[in-house]
Amino acid sequence: MSEKMIAAARAFAKGKKFTFPLMQVKDLKIFIDLAKEERQKIIIYS
């Protein structure tokens, strides 16, 4: 996964504005899973 995709997933998880990166369909699941992980981290550490 590229750095842009990781940064976008983190921004998405935090509810910030971001540019949705171009990706292949197979990368979409990874993107969503990473966003979920980041969201859980935010909830746990809040």
PDB file of C-alpha atoms in Angstrom:
ATOM      1  CA  MET A   1       0.000   0.000   0.000  1.00  0.00           C
ATOM      2  CA  SER A   2       1.382   3.402  -0.893  1.00  0.00           C
ATOM      3  CA  GLU A   3       2.039   6.181   1.596  1.00  0.00           C
ATOM      4  CA  LYS A   4      -0.753   8.255   0.022  1.00  0.00           C
ATOM      5  CA  MET A   5      -3.258   5.470   0.634  1.00  0.00           C
ATOM      6  CA  ILE A   6      -2.149   5.068   4.246  1.00  0.00           C
ATOM      7  CA  ALA A   7      -2.381   8.812   4.864  1.00  0.00           C
ATOM      8  CA  ALA A   8      -5.840   8.912   3.276  1.00  0.00           C
ATOM      9  CA  ALA A   9      -7.035   6.004   5.433  1.00  0.00           C
ATOM     10  CA  ARG A  10      -5.828   7.785   8.566  1.00  0.00           C
ATOM     11  CA  ALA A  11      -7.529  11.036   7.541  1.00  0.00           C
ATOM     12  CA  PHE A  12     -10.736   9.138   6.731  1.00  0.00           C
ATOM     13  CA  ALA A  13     -10.667   7.453  10.146  1.00  0.00           C
ATOM     14  CA  LYS A  14     -10.243  10.812  11.873  1.00  0.00           C
ATOM     15  CA  GLY A  15     -13.120  12.341   9.908  1.00  0.00           C
ATOM     16  CA  LYS A  16     -10.893  14.861   8.141  1.00  0.00           C
ATOM     17  CA  LYS A  17     -11.069  15.898   4.506  1.00  0.00           C
ATOM     18  CA  PHE A  18      -8.862  13.902   2.183  1.00  0.00           C
ATOM     19  CA  THR A  19      -8.356  13.120  -1.472  1.00  0.00           C
ATOM     20  CA  PHE A  20      -9.456   9.580  -2.225  1.00  0.00           C
ATOM     21  CA  PRO A  21      -6.440   7.886  -3.839  1.00  0.00           C
ATOM     22  CA  LEU A  22      -6.706   5.935  -7.060  1.00  0.00           C
ATOM     23  CA  MET A  23      -6.389   2.263  -6.281  1.00  0.00           C
ATOM     24  CA  GLN A  24      -7.167  -1.149  -7.597  1.00  0.00           C
ATOM     25  CA  VAL A  25     -10.241  -2.968  -6.376  1.00  0.00           C
ATOM     26  CA  LYS A  26      -8.118  -5.449  -4.428  1.00  0.00           C
ATOM     27  CA  ASP A  27      -6.564  -2.533  -2.508  1.00  0.00           C
ATOM     28  CA  LEU A  28      -9.969  -1.175  -1.479  1.00  0.00           C
ATOM     29  CA  LYS A  29     -10.461  -3.875   1.170  1.00  0.00           C
ATOM     30  CA  ILE A  30      -7.006  -3.163   2.580  1.00  0.00           C
ATOM     31  CA  PHE A  31      -7.819   0.571   2.616  1.00  0.00           C
ATOM     32  CA  ILE A  32     -11.093  -0.003   4.481  1.00  0.00           C
ATOM     33  CA  ASP A  33      -9.454  -2.379   6.965  1.00  0.00           C
ATOM     34  CA  LEU A  34      -6.693   0.140   7.667  1.00  0.00           C
ATOM     35  CA  ALA A  35      -9.250   2.912   8.178  1.00  0.00           C
ATOM     36  CA  LYS A  36     -11.133   0.693  10.648  1.00  0.00           C
ATOM     37  CA  GLU A  37      -7.908  -0.031  12.548  1.00  0.00           C
ATOM     38  CA  GLU A  38      -7.057   3.662  12.758  1.00  0.00           C
ATOM     39  CA  ARG A  39     -10.579   4.473  13.949  1.00  0.00           C
ATOM     40  CA  GLN A  40     -10.311   1.837  16.685  1.00  0.00           C
ATOM     41  CA  LYS A  41      -6.978   3.291  17.819  1.00  0.00           C
ATOM     42  CA  ILE A  42      -8.575   6.727  18.109  1.00  0.00           C
ATOM     43  CA  ILE A  43     -11.459   5.339  20.161  1.00  0.00           C
ATOM     44  CA  ILE A  44      -9.200   3.294  22.449  1.00  0.00           C
ATOM     45  CA  TYR A  45      -6.754   6.120  23.169  1.00  0.00           C
ATOM     46  CA  SER A  46      -9.435   8.774  23.687  1.00  0.00           C
TER      47      SER A  46
END
